[in-house]
Amino acid sequence: MSTVTILPGDGIGPEIVHQAMRVLDAVNTSMNLGITTEEHVFGGAAYDKHGDPLPDVTLNACRNSDAILLGAVGGPVYDKAPRDLRPERGLLRLRAELDLFANLRPAMLFPELADASSLKAELVAGLDMMIVRELTSGLYFGQPRGIEIRDGVRTGFNTMVYSEPEIERIAIRAFEIAMQRGKRLCSVDKMNVLEVSELWREVVERVGQSYPEVELSHMYVDNAAMQLVRAPKQFDVMVTGNIFGDILSDAAAMLTGSIGMLPSASLDSEGKGMYEPIHGSAPDIAGQGIANPLATILSVSMMLRYSLNKAAAADAIDAAVSKVLKDGLRCKDIANDAAANEIKIVNTDEMGNAVLSALNNAS
Ligand code: NAD
């Protein structure tokens, strides 16, 4: 038995989570997965109801579950809320409270969508890589930090810091993920300039000794940025620190050209995780029933694979999504090739229906 907390959130969140839940319910029933779900308010919706984007009842439910599925939070109506009570603050607090230190950002491109990329189709068609980014330490959290007067000059400063245990746990997570994929791991650092990277590389190599099947390589971050836009298909799993991962994972996501397609996960050291699409609450299209639910449906697949240990169910969902794309169904955001006759533009509900019927037909 496993428990999943569902946080629909704001904007298009409830619309896309509704479709993802239909898909989760379908595999749960047909494959007898024994998953129970519990829905809670979070983000702006929770601020409206409880005056707090992360009320205790929601936090406790998340603490007591095996995984969390989140839609998205935020929206312009909350811009005037006190800073600490804004929806996005609730999200940062939830990640910190659950110690979700490993951020998994896959960059995958279904061959049918290769034309949506800004790179040549042959460079990206079939791209399937995973960036594992350390999320709770490094330059964004290091002390000391601040802006002060030094010798009469205003000076801003931050500290890039990693302890051995922090590097070790993200490295272990990355090697484990590489073992479930293509068994190749590229660790990205700036060892030629930064001491913190020297320690990073040393610890990653040491952890690697316990994973002899995984082929480990190292790359400087500047080269990694070049390689991502030159030949992204060379990568299987990439592991890196907070700031490098922030920048590289956005670049990798954009290679796919379709924000409505990409899931993500943030994991703790036990494997509990929060799963969410990489996009936000899209207030510009909320309520219109046209949001693409596939990133959230693929987040369910990631959750089954990485937190709930149900790889067969995850494979079934991935195959169903692949099938609907092959059949020419597109939500508006990925309909770049809509001029072609075989493409059919569908709304949120129709896309959910299509994935469900692909799942049913396959089983
Ligand atoms: P966004 O990702 O919400 O939207 C960017 C653009 O992509 C918009 O044009 C939107 O319509 C489109 N888009 C996004 N998801 C889509 C989908 N599934 N289907 C079709 N089109 C889609 O980014 P934004 O506009 O910068 O942010 C809106 C709000 O979301 C803000 O309040 C922001 O703080 C919040 N946000 C939340 C998260 C999160 O919950 N993890 C992440 C990013 C942004």
CSV table of C-alpha atoms and ligand atoms in Angstrom, one decimal:
chain,number,residue,atom,x,y,z
A,1,MET,CA,0.0,0.0,0.0
A,2,SER,CA,1.2,3.5,-0.7
A,3,THR,CA,-0.3,6.9,-0.1
A,4,VAL,CA,-0.1,9.9,-2.5
A,5,THR,CA,-1.0,13.4,-1.5
A,6,ILE,CA,-2.5,15.4,-4.3
A,7,LEU,CA,-2.0,19.1,-4.4
A,8,PRO,CA,-3.9,20.6,-7.4
A,9,GLY,CA,-2.8,24.2,-6.5
A,10,ASP,CA,-3.8,27.2,-8.6
A,11,GLY,CA,-4.5,28.4,-12.2
A,12,ILE,CA,-4.4,25.4,-14.6
A,13,GLY,CA,-3.2,23.2,-11.7
A,14,PRO,CA,-6.7,21.7,-10.9
A,15,GLU,CA,-7.4,21.1,-14.6
A,16,ILE,CA,-4.2,19.2,-15.4
A,17,VAL,CA,-4.2,17.4,-12.1
A,18,HIS,CA,-7.7,16.1,-12.8
A,19,GLN,CA,-6.5,14.5,-16.0
A,20,ALA,CA,-3.4,13.0,-14.2
A,21,MET,CA,-5.6,11.6,-11.5
A,22,ARG,CA,-7.8,9.9,-14.1
A,23,VAL,CA,-4.7,8.2,-15.5
A,24,LEU,CA,-3.4,7.3,-12.0
A,25,ASP,CA,-6.7,5.8,-11.1
A,26,ALA,CA,-6.8,3.8,-14.3
A,27,VAL,CA,-3.4,2.1,-13.7
A,28,ASN,CA,-4.1,1.8,-10.0
A,29,THR,CA,-7.2,-0.3,-10.8
A,30,SER,CA,-6.0,-2.2,-13.8
A,31,MET,CA,-2.6,-3.1,-12.4
A,32,ASN,CA,-3.7,-3.5,-8.8
A,33,LEU,CA,-1.2,-1.0,-7.4
A,34,GLY,CA,-2.8,-0.4,-4.0
A,35,ILE,CA,-2.3,3.3,-4.1
A,36,THR,CA,-4.6,5.6,-2.0
A,37,THR,CA,-4.8,9.3,-2.6
A,38,GLU,CA,-5.7,12.3,-0.5
A,39,GLU,CA,-6.3,15.8,-1.8
A,40,HIS,CA,-5.3,19.0,0.0
A,41,VAL,CA,-5.3,22.7,-0.7
A,42,PHE,CA,-1.9,24.3,-1.3
A,43,GLY,CA,-0.5,27.6,-2.6
A,44,GLY,CA,-3.0,30.4,-3.4
A,45,ALA,CA,-6.0,28.1,-2.8
A,46,ALA,CA,-4.7,27.4,0.7
A,47,TYR,CA,-4.0,31.1,1.3
A,48,ASP,CA,-7.6,31.9,0.4
A,49,LYS,CA,-9.0,29.2,2.7
A,50,HIS,CA,-6.5,29.2,5.6
A,51,GLY,CA,-4.5,32.4,5.2
A,52,ASP,CA,-1.4,30.2,4.7
A,53,PRO,CA,-0.1,28.7,1.4
A,54,LEU,CA,1.1,25.6,3.4
A,55,PRO,CA,-1.3,24.9,6.2
A,56,ASP,CA,-0.3,22.3,8.8
A,57,VAL,CA,-3.0,19.9,7.6
A,58,THR,CA,-1.4,19.9,4.1
A,59,LEU,CA,2.2,19.7,5.4
A,60,ASN,CA,1.3,16.8,7.7
A,61,ALA,CA,-0.4,14.9,4.9
A,62,CYS,CA,2.7,15.4,2.7
A,63,ARG,CA,4.9,14.2,5.6
A,64,ASN,CA,2.8,11.1,6.0
A,65,SER,CA,2.6,10.1,2.4
A,66,ASP,CA,5.0,8.2,0.1
A,67,ALA,CA,4.8,10.7,-2.7
A,68,ILE,CA,3.2,14.1,-3.6
A,69,LEU,CA,1.7,15.1,-6.9
A,70,LEU,CA,1.5,18.9,-7.4
A,71,GLY,CA,-0.1,20.8,-10.3
A,72,ALA,CA,1.2,24.4,-10.0
A,73,VAL,CA,0.9,27.3,-7.7
A,74,GLY,CA,0.8,31.1,-8.0
A,75,GLY,CA,-1.0,33.8,-10.0
A,76,PRO,CA,-1.2,37.6,-10.3
A,77,VAL,CA,-3.9,37.8,-7.6
A,78,TYR,CA,-1.4,36.8,-5.0
A,79,ASP,CA,1.3,39.3,-6.0
A,80,LYS,CA,-0.1,41.7,-3.3
A,81,ALA,CA,-0.1,39.1,-0.5
A,82,PRO,CA,2.5,39.5,2.2
A,83,ARG,CA,5.8,38.1,0.8
A,84,ASP,CA,6.0,35.2,3.2
A,85,LEU,CA,2.5,34.1,2.5
A,86,ARG,CA,2.8,34.0,-1.3
A,87,PRO,CA,2.1,30.7,-3.0
A,88,GLU,CA,5.7,30.2,-4.2
A,89,ARG,CA,7.0,30.7,-0.7
A,90,GLY,CA,4.7,27.8,0.4
A,91,LEU,CA,6.4,25.7,-2.3
A,92,LEU,CA,9.9,26.6,-1.1
A,93,ARG,CA,8.9,25.8,2.5
A,94,LEU,CA,7.4,22.4,1.5
A,95,ARG,CA,10.7,21.4,-0.3
A,96,ALA,CA,12.7,22.5,2.7
A,97,GLU,CA,10.4,20.9,5.3
A,98,LEU,CA,10.6,17.5,3.5
A,99,ASP,CA,14.4,17.9,2.7
A,100,LEU,CA,13.8,17.3,-1.0
A,101,PHE,CA,17.4,17.8,-2.0
A,102,ALA,CA,17.5,16.0,-5.3
A,103,ASN,CA,15.8,17.7,-8.2
A,104,LEU,CA,15.3,15.4,-11.2
A,105,ARG,CA,14.6,17.2,-14.5
A,106,PRO,CA,14.3,15.0,-17.5
A,107,ALA,CA,14.7,16.5,-20.9
A,108,MET,CA,13.0,14.2,-23.3
A,109,LEU,CA,11.7,14.8,-26.7
A,110,PHE,CA,9.2,12.5,-28.3
A,111,PRO,CA,10.3,12.0,-31.9
A,112,GLU,CA,6.9,13.4,-33.1
A,113,LEU,CA,7.6,16.7,-31.5
A,114,ALA,CA,11.2,17.2,-32.8
A,115,ASP,CA,10.0,20.2,-35.0
A,116,ALA,CA,9.1,22.1,-31.8
A,117,SER,CA,12.8,22.4,-30.8
A,118,SER,CA,15.0,25.4,-31.7
A,119,LEU,CA,17.7,22.9,-32.7
A,120,LYS,CA,17.7,20.9,-35.9
A,121,ALA,CA,15.3,18.0,-35.6
A,122,GLU,CA,18.0,15.3,-36.1
A,123,LEU,CA,20.0,16.7,-33.1
A,124,VAL,CA,17.1,16.3,-30.7
A,125,ALA,CA,14.7,13.7,-32.0
A,126,GLY,CA,14.5,11.0,-29.3
A,127,LEU,CA,16.5,13.0,-26.8
A,128,ASP,CA,16.1,11.4,-23.4
A,129,MET,CA,18.4,12.7,-20.6
A,130,MET,CA,18.0,13.3,-16.9
A,131,ILE,CA,19.6,16.2,-15.0
A,132,VAL,CA,20.0,15.6,-11.3
A,133,ARG,CA,20.4,18.9,-9.6
A,134,GLU,CA,21.3,19.4,-5.9
A,135,LEU,CA,18.5,21.6,-4.6
A,136,THR,CA,19.0,22.6,-0.9
A,137,SER,CA,22.7,23.7,-0.6
A,138,GLY,CA,25.4,25.3,-2.7
A,139,LEU,CA,25.6,29.0,-3.8
A,140,TYR,CA,21.9,29.7,-3.2
A,141,PHE,CA,22.0,28.7,0.5
A,142,GLY,CA,25.7,29.3,1.5
A,143,GLN,CA,26.6,31.6,4.3
A,144,PRO,CA,27.9,34.3,4.6
A,145,ARG,CA,25.8,36.2,2.1
A,146,GLY,CA,24.8,39.8,1.8
A,147,ILE,CA,25.6,43.3,0.6
A,148,GLU,CA,27.9,45.4,2.8
A,149,ILE,CA,30.3,48.3,2.6
A,150,ARG,CA,33.9,47.1,2.2
A,151,ASP,CA,36.6,49.8,2.2
A,152,GLY,CA,33.9,52.4,1.3
A,153,VAL,CA,32.5,50.3,-1.6
A,154,ARG,CA,29.1,48.6,-1.7
A,155,THR,CA,29.9,44.9,-2.2
A,156,GLY,CA,27.6,41.9,-2.7
A,157,PHE,CA,28.7,38.4,-1.8
A,158,ASN,CA,27.5,34.8,-1.7
A,159,THR,CA,29.2,31.6,-0.7
A,160,MET,CA,29.3,28.4,-2.7
A,161,VAL,CA,29.5,25.6,-0.1
A,162,TYR,CA,29.1,21.8,-0.2
A,163,SER,CA,29.9,19.4,2.6
A,164,GLU,CA,31.0,15.9,1.9
A,165,PRO,CA,27.7,14.4,3.1
A,166,GLU,CA,25.7,16.8,0.9
A,167,ILE,CA,27.8,15.8,-2.2
A,168,GLU,CA,27.6,12.1,-1.2
A,169,ARG,CA,23.8,11.9,-1.0
A,170,ILE,CA,23.2,13.6,-4.3
A,171,ALA,CA,25.9,11.5,-6.0
A,172,ILE,CA,24.3,8.3,-4.6
A,173,ARG,CA,20.9,9.4,-5.9
A,174,ALA,CA,22.4,10.1,-9.3
A,175,PHE,CA,24.2,6.8,-9.5
A,176,GLU,CA,21.0,5.0,-8.5
A,177,ILE,CA,19.1,6.8,-11.3
A,178,ALA,CA,21.8,5.9,-13.8
A,179,MET,CA,21.4,2.3,-12.8
A,180,GLN,CA,17.7,2.5,-13.7
A,181,ARG,CA,18.5,4.1,-17.1
A,182,GLY,CA,21.5,3.8,-19.5
A,183,LYS,CA,24.2,3.4,-16.8
A,184,ARG,CA,26.1,6.5,-17.8
A,185,LEU,CA,26.7,9.5,-15.5
A,186,CYS,CA,28.3,12.8,-16.3
A,187,SER,CA,29.2,14.9,-13.2
A,188,VAL,CA,29.4,18.6,-14.0
A,189,ASP,CA,31.6,21.0,-12.0
A,190,LYS,CA,34.2,23.8,-12.3
A,191,MET,CA,37.1,21.9,-10.8
A,192,ASN,CA,39.7,24.0,-12.7
A,193,VAL,CA,38.7,27.1,-10.7
A,194,LEU,CA,36.7,26.2,-7.6
A,195,GLU,CA,37.8,24.3,-4.5
A,196,VAL,CA,34.2,23.3,-3.8
A,197,SER,CA,34.3,21.5,-7.2
A,198,GLU,CA,37.5,19.8,-6.3
A,199,LEU,CA,35.8,18.2,-3.3
A,200,TRP,CA,32.7,17.5,-5.4
A,201,ARG,CA,34.7,15.6,-7.9
A,202,GLU,CA,36.6,13.6,-5.3
A,203,VAL,CA,33.4,12.6,-3.5
A,204,VAL,CA,31.6,11.7,-6.7
A,205,GLU,CA,34.5,9.5,-7.7
A,206,ARG,CA,34.5,7.8,-4.3
A,207,VAL,CA,30.8,7.1,-4.5
A,208,GLY,CA,31.3,5.8,-8.0
A,209,GLN,CA,33.4,2.9,-6.7
A,210,SER,CA,30.2,1.4,-5.3
A,211,TYR,CA,28.6,1.5,-8.8
A,212,PRO,CA,31.1,-0.2,-11.1
A,213,GLU,CA,28.5,-0.8,-13.7
A,214,VAL,CA,28.0,3.0,-14.2
A,215,GLU,CA,30.3,4.7,-16.6
A,216,LEU,CA,31.3,7.9,-14.8
A,217,SER,CA,32.6,11.0,-16.7
A,218,HIS,CA,33.3,14.6,-15.6
A,219,MET,CA,32.7,17.8,-17.5
A,220,TYR,CA,33.3,21.5,-16.7
A,221,VAL,CA,30.1,23.5,-16.6
A,222,ASP,CA,31.0,25.8,-19.5
A,223,ASN,CA,31.7,22.8,-21.7
A,224,ALA,CA,28.5,21.1,-20.5
A,225,ALA,CA,26.5,24.2,-21.7
A,226,MET,CA,28.2,24.0,-25.1
A,227,GLN,CA,27.6,20.2,-25.4
A,228,LEU,CA,24.0,20.5,-24.5
A,229,VAL,CA,23.3,22.7,-27.5
A,230,ARG,CA,25.8,20.9,-29.8
A,231,ALA,CA,25.0,17.3,-29.2
A,232,PRO,CA,22.6,16.7,-26.3
A,233,LYS,CA,21.9,13.1,-27.1
A,234,GLN,CA,25.4,12.2,-25.8
A,235,PHE,CA,24.1,12.5,-22.2
A,236,ASP,CA,22.2,9.9,-20.2
A,237,VAL,CA,22.3,11.2,-16.6
A,238,MET,CA,24.0,14.4,-15.5
A,239,VAL,CA,24.6,15.3,-11.9
A,240,THR,CA,25.5,18.8,-10.7
A,241,GLY,CA,25.2,21.4,-8.0
A,242,ASN,CA,22.5,23.9,-7.4
A,243,ILE,CA,23.4,26.9,-9.5
A,244,PHE,CA,24.9,24.9,-12.4
A,245,GLY,CA,21.8,22.6,-12.4
A,246,ASP,CA,19.4,25.6,-12.4
A,247,ILE,CA,20.9,27.0,-15.5
A,248,LEU,CA,21.7,23.7,-17.4
A,249,SER,CA,18.2,22.2,-16.7
A,250,ASP,CA,16.4,25.2,-18.1
A,251,ALA,CA,18.6,25.1,-21.2
A,252,ALA,CA,18.0,21.4,-21.6
A,253,ALA,CA,14.2,21.8,-21.1
A,254,MET,CA,14.1,24.5,-23.8
A,255,LEU,CA,15.8,22.0,-26.2
A,256,THR,CA,12.5,20.2,-26.3
A,257,GLY,CA,10.6,23.4,-27.1
A,258,SER,CA,7.5,22.3,-25.2
A,259,ILE,CA,7.1,23.5,-21.6
A,260,GLY,CA,3.7,21.6,-21.4
A,261,MET,CA,5.4,18.2,-21.8
A,262,LEU,CA,8.1,18.1,-19.1
A,263,PRO,CA,7.7,16.5,-15.7
A,264,SER,CA,10.1,16.9,-12.7
A,265,ALA,CA,10.7,15.4,-9.3
A,266,SER,CA,12.3,16.5,-6.0
A,267,LEU,CA,13.4,13.6,-3.8
A,268,ASP,CA,14.6,13.1,-0.3
A,269,SER,CA,17.2,10.5,0.8
A,270,GLU,CA,14.5,7.8,1.4
A,271,GLY,CA,13.1,8.1,-2.1
A,272,LYS,CA,10.0,10.1,-1.1
A,273,GLY,CA,9.3,12.7,-3.7
A,274,MET,CA,7.2,15.6,-4.9
A,275,TYR,CA,6.3,15.3,-8.6
A,276,GLU,CA,5.2,18.3,-10.7
A,277,PRO,CA,5.2,19.6,-14.2
A,278,ILE,CA,8.1,22.1,-14.8
A,279,HIS,CA,5.7,24.8,-15.9
A,280,GLY,CA,3.7,27.2,-13.7
A,281,SER,CA,0.0,27.9,-13.2
A,282,ALA,CA,-0.4,29.6,-16.6
A,283,PRO,CA,-2.9,32.2,-15.4
A,284,ASP,CA,-3.3,33.4,-19.0
A,285,ILE,CA,-5.1,30.2,-20.1
A,286,ALA,CA,-6.6,29.0,-16.7
A,287,GLY,CA,-10.3,28.1,-16.9
A,288,GLN,CA,-10.3,27.8,-20.7
A,289,GLY,CA,-9.9,24.0,-20.7
A,290,ILE,CA,-7.0,24.1,-23.1
A,291,ALA,CA,-3.9,23.4,-20.9
A,292,ASN,CA,-1.7,20.5,-21.9
A,293,PRO,CA,-2.0,17.9,-19.2
A,294,LEU,CA,0.8,15.7,-20.5
A,295,ALA,CA,3.6,17.1,-18.3
A,296,THR,CA,1.4,16.3,-15.2
A,297,ILE,CA,0.5,12.8,-16.6
A,298,LEU,CA,4.2,12.2,-17.2
A,299,SER,CA,4.9,13.4,-13.6
A,300,VAL,CA,2.6,10.5,-12.4
A,301,SER,CA,4.7,8.1,-14.5
A,302,MET,CA,7.9,9.5,-12.8
A,303,MET,CA,6.3,9.1,-9.4
A,304,LEU,CA,5.4,5.5,-10.1
A,305,ARG,CA,9.0,4.8,-11.3
A,306,TYR,CA,11.1,6.7,-8.7
A,307,SER,CA,9.0,6.7,-5.4
A,308,LEU,CA,6.5,3.9,-5.7
A,309,ASN,CA,8.6,1.3,-7.5
A,310,LYS,CA,6.0,0.5,-10.1
A,311,ALA,CA,8.1,0.6,-13.3
A,312,ALA,CA,5.6,-1.4,-15.4
A,313,ALA,CA,2.8,1.1,-14.7
A,314,ALA,CA,5.2,4.0,-15.5
A,315,ASP,CA,6.2,2.3,-18.8
A,316,ALA,CA,2.5,1.8,-19.6
A,317,ILE,CA,1.8,5.6,-19.1
A,318,ASP,CA,4.8,6.6,-21.2
A,319,ALA,CA,3.8,4.3,-24.0
A,320,ALA,CA,0.2,5.7,-23.9
A,321,VAL,CA,1.5,9.3,-24.2
A,322,SER,CA,3.7,8.2,-27.0
A,323,LYS,CA,0.8,6.6,-28.8
A,324,VAL,CA,-1.4,9.7,-28.6
A,325,LEU,CA,1.4,11.8,-30.1
A,326,LYS,CA,2.0,9.3,-32.8
A,327,ASP,CA,-1.8,9.4,-33.6
A,328,GLY,CA,-1.3,13.1,-34.2
A,329,LEU,CA,-3.1,14.5,-31.1
A,330,ARG,CA,-1.7,17.8,-29.9
A,331,CYS,CA,-2.7,20.5,-27.3
A,332,LYS,CA,-2.4,24.0,-28.7
A,333,ASP,CA,1.0,24.6,-27.1
A,334,ILE,CA,2.7,21.7,-29.0
A,335,ALA,CA,0.8,22.2,-32.3
A,336,ASN,CA,3.6,23.8,-34.2
A,337,ASP,CA,3.1,21.3,-37.1
A,338,ALA,CA,-0.7,21.9,-37.1
A,339,ALA,CA,-0.5,22.6,-40.8
A,340,ALA,CA,0.0,19.0,-41.5
A,341,ASN,CA,-3.2,17.1,-42.2
A,342,GLU,CA,-2.7,14.3,-39.7
A,343,ILE,CA,-2.5,16.7,-36.7
A,344,LYS,CA,-5.6,17.2,-34.5
A,345,ILE,CA,-5.7,19.9,-31.9
A,346,VAL,CA,-7.5,18.8,-28.8
A,347,ASN,CA,-8.4,20.4,-25.4
A,348,THR,CA,-7.3,19.3,-21.9
A,349,ASP,CA,-10.2,16.8,-21.5
A,350,GLU,CA,-9.8,15.3,-24.9
A,351,MET,CA,-6.1,14.7,-24.3
A,352,GLY,CA,-6.9,13.0,-21.0
A,353,ASN,CA,-9.5,10.8,-22.8
A,354,ALA,CA,-7.0,9.9,-25.5
A,355,VAL,CA,-4.3,8.8,-23.0
A,356,LEU,CA,-6.9,6.8,-21.1
A,357,SER,CA,-8.1,5.0,-24.2
A,358,ALA,CA,-4.5,4.3,-25.3
A,359,LEU,CA,-3.9,2.8,-21.8
A,360,ASN,CA,-7.1,0.7,-22.0
A,361,ASN,CA,-6.3,-0.6,-25.5
A,362,ALA,CA,-2.8,-1.6,-24.5
A,363,SER,CA,-3.9,-3.6,-21.5
B,1,NAD,P1,4.0,29.5,-16.8
B,1,NAD,O1,4.8,28.2,-16.9
B,1,NAD,O2,2.8,29.4,-15.9
B,1,NAD,O3,3.5,30.0,-18.2
B,1,NAD,C1,4.4,30.3,-19.3
B,1,NAD,C2,3.7,30.2,-20.6
B,1,NAD,O4,3.5,28.8,-20.9
B,1,NAD,C3,2.3,30.8,-20.6
B,1,NAD,O5,2.0,31.3,-21.9
B,1,NAD,C4,1.4,29.6,-20.4
B,1,NAD,O6,0.1,29.7,-21.0
B,1,NAD,C5,2.2,28.5,-21.1
B,1,NAD,N1,1.9,27.2,-20.4
B,1,NAD,C6,2.5,26.7,-19.3
B,1,NAD,N2,2.0,25.5,-19.0
B,1,NAD,C7,1.2,25.1,-20.0
B,1,NAD,C8,0.5,24.0,-20.3
B,1,NAD,N3,0.4,22.9,-19.4
B,1,NAD,N4,-0.3,23.9,-21.4
B,1,NAD,C9,-0.3,25.0,-22.3
B,1,NAD,N5,0.4,26.1,-22.1
B,1,NAD,C10,1.2,26.2,-20.9
B,1,NAD,O7,5.0,30.6,-16.2
B,1,NAD,P2,4.7,32.1,-15.7
B,1,NAD,O8,3.6,32.7,-16.6
B,1,NAD,O9,6.0,32.8,-15.6
B,1,NAD,O10,4.1,31.9,-14.3
B,1,NAD,C11,2.7,31.9,-13.9
B,1,NAD,C12,2.6,31.7,-12.4
B,1,NAD,O11,3.1,30.4,-12.1
B,1,NAD,C13,3.4,32.6,-11.6
B,1,NAD,O12,2.6,33.0,-10.4
B,1,NAD,C14,4.6,31.8,-11.2
B,1,NAD,O13,5.2,32.3,-9.9
B,1,NAD,C15,4.0,30.5,-11.0
B,1,NAD,N6,5.0,29.4,-11.2
B,1,NAD,C16,4.8,28.3,-10.4
B,1,NAD,C17,5.6,27.2,-10.5
B,1,NAD,C18,5.3,26.0,-9.7
B,1,NAD,O14,4.2,25.8,-9.2
B,1,NAD,N7,6.2,25.0,-9.5
B,1,NAD,C19,6.6,27.2,-11.5
B,1,NAD,C20,6.8,28.3,-12.3
B,1,NAD,C21,6.0,29.4,-12.1
